[in-house]
Amino acid sequence: MRPVNPSRIVFDGFAIDSARREATLNDRIIKLTALEFNILYFLASHSGQSWSRQQLIEKILGWNCDDTGEEKVVSVHIGQIRKKMIEVDATGSQFIKTIRGYGYRFEPPSPTARAIY
């Protein structure tokens, strides 16, 4: 049996809809590339879990990653996602946390925020 991924995830003012391939922050659309959307959706659907750059490449791109140069691809795209989220709303940068020397984690904006699937 395959795990089921939610089609819509909502945390307070942030929502991401995999069926529509659309992410919004406070009801404003975040314009993302396909890869940026995939990264953001993956992180949001695994909220609270930390992922190494290598794991993200393997899970999202399906590459067998053993090169630090490839890992920089993730960092560049995370930077673009944050920038686009901030352009929509200044609070957008708070969702994706950097785990220094390891990778990233998606965190809701407040401890009481919960995902609604």
Short mmCIF file of C-alpha atoms in Angstrom, two decimals:
data_model
loop_
_atom_site.label_atom_id
_atom_site.label_comp_id
_atom_site.label_asym_id
_atom_site.label_seq_id
_atom_site.Cartn_x
_atom_site.Cartn_y
_atom_site.Cartn_z
CA MET A 1 0.00 0.00 0.00
CA ARG A 2 1.36 3.42 -0.98
CA PRO A 3 1.19 6.31 1.49
CA VAL A 4 -1.39 8.88 0.50
CA ASN A 5 -0.21 12.45 0.04
CA PRO A 6 -2.71 15.15 0.88
CA SER A 7 -3.88 17.24 -2.07
CA ARG A 8 -4.29 20.41 0.02
CA ILE A 9 -2.31 21.44 3.09
CA VAL A 10 -3.22 24.54 5.09
CA PHE A 11 -1.29 26.14 7.96
CA ASP A 12 -2.92 29.37 9.14
CA GLY A 13 -2.41 31.76 6.18
CA PHE A 14 -0.29 29.36 4.10
CA ALA A 15 -1.90 26.84 1.73
CA ILE A 16 -0.49 24.51 -0.88
CA ASP A 17 -2.66 22.53 -3.29
CA SER A 18 -0.99 19.72 -5.21
CA ALA A 19 -3.94 19.15 -7.55
CA ARG A 20 -3.89 22.79 -8.68
CA ARG A 21 -0.08 23.05 -8.23
CA GLU A 22 -0.63 26.32 -6.41
CA ALA A 23 0.77 27.78 -3.20
CA THR A 24 -0.73 30.80 -1.46
CA LEU A 25 0.25 32.94 1.47
CA ASN A 26 -2.49 35.07 3.02
CA ASP A 27 -4.61 34.41 -0.10
CA ARG A 28 -1.91 35.69 -2.47
CA ILE A 29 -0.40 33.29 -5.02
CA ILE A 30 3.30 32.49 -4.72
CA LYS A 31 4.63 32.14 -8.27
CA LEU A 32 6.86 29.07 -8.20
CA THR A 33 8.64 27.00 -10.82
CA ALA A 34 7.73 23.31 -10.99
CA LEU A 35 10.80 22.30 -8.99
CA GLU A 36 10.27 25.03 -6.39
CA PHE A 37 6.67 23.87 -5.97
CA ASN A 38 7.80 20.25 -5.55
CA ILE A 39 10.33 21.20 -2.89
CA LEU A 40 7.87 23.37 -0.97
CA TYR A 41 5.09 20.76 -1.19
CA PHE A 42 7.41 18.00 -0.02
CA LEU A 43 8.62 20.02 2.97
CA ALA A 44 5.09 21.17 3.91
CA SER A 45 3.70 17.65 3.65
CA HIS A 46 6.44 16.51 6.06
CA SER A 47 6.08 19.46 8.42
CA GLY A 48 8.39 19.38 11.43
CA GLN A 49 10.76 16.82 9.90
CA SER A 50 14.34 17.78 9.08
CA TRP A 51 15.69 16.71 5.70
CA SER A 52 19.29 16.77 4.51
CA ARG A 53 20.02 18.36 1.15
CA GLN A 54 20.98 14.91 -0.12
CA GLN A 55 17.66 13.42 1.04
CA LEU A 56 15.72 16.21 -0.64
CA ILE A 57 17.49 15.62 -3.94
CA GLU A 58 16.84 11.90 -3.74
CA LYS A 59 13.17 12.25 -2.69
CA ILE A 60 12.19 15.10 -5.02
CA LEU A 61 14.44 14.68 -8.06
CA GLY A 62 15.08 10.96 -7.81
CA TRP A 63 18.82 11.47 -8.18
CA ASN A 64 21.31 9.36 -6.31
CA CYS A 65 23.18 12.24 -4.74
CA ASP A 66 26.78 11.92 -3.56
CA ASP A 67 28.17 15.26 -4.69
CA THR A 68 28.16 18.46 -2.65
CA GLY A 69 27.85 20.43 -5.89
CA GLU A 70 24.49 18.77 -6.50
CA GLU A 71 23.43 19.61 -2.96
CA LYS A 72 23.86 23.31 -3.73
CA VAL A 73 20.96 22.96 -6.19
CA VAL A 74 18.64 22.54 -3.20
CA SER A 75 20.08 25.58 -1.39
CA VAL A 76 19.64 27.77 -4.47
CA HIS A 77 16.02 26.69 -4.92
CA ILE A 78 15.22 27.12 -1.21
CA GLY A 79 16.62 30.66 -1.50
CA GLN A 80 14.35 31.35 -4.46
CA ILE A 81 11.30 29.94 -2.65
CA ARG A 82 12.00 32.14 0.38
CA LYS A 83 12.47 35.20 -1.82
CA LYS A 84 9.18 34.58 -3.63
CA MET A 85 7.34 33.98 -0.36
CA ILE A 86 8.72 37.24 1.09
CA GLU A 87 7.63 39.12 -2.06
CA VAL A 88 4.07 37.94 -1.34
CA ASP A 89 4.23 38.54 2.43
CA ALA A 90 7.14 39.59 4.67
CA THR A 91 6.32 36.73 7.06
CA GLY A 92 6.99 34.17 4.31
CA SER A 93 10.59 33.56 5.26
CA GLN A 94 9.65 31.99 8.59
CA PHE A 95 8.25 28.74 7.16
CA ILE A 96 11.45 27.08 5.93
CA LYS A 97 14.11 26.72 8.61
CA THR A 98 17.75 26.04 7.82
CA ILE A 99 19.32 23.26 9.84
CA ARG A 100 22.93 24.42 9.79
CA GLY A 101 25.31 21.91 8.22
CA TYR A 102 22.44 19.54 7.42
CA GLY A 103 19.45 20.77 5.45
CA TYR A 104 15.94 22.18 5.94
CA ARG A 105 12.68 21.80 7.82
CA PHE A 106 9.22 23.28 7.21
CA GLU A 107 7.73 24.78 10.36
CA PRO A 108 4.30 26.33 10.73
CA PRO A 109 4.27 30.01 11.73
CA SER A 110 3.15 29.33 15.30
CA PRO A 111 3.28 26.35 17.67
CA THR A 112 -0.52 26.10 17.55
CA ALA A 113 -0.70 26.03 13.74
CA ARG A 114 -1.83 22.68 12.40
CA ALA A 115 -2.05 21.23 8.95
CA ILE A 116 -5.55 20.77 7.58
CA TYR A 117 -5.68 18.12 4.89
#
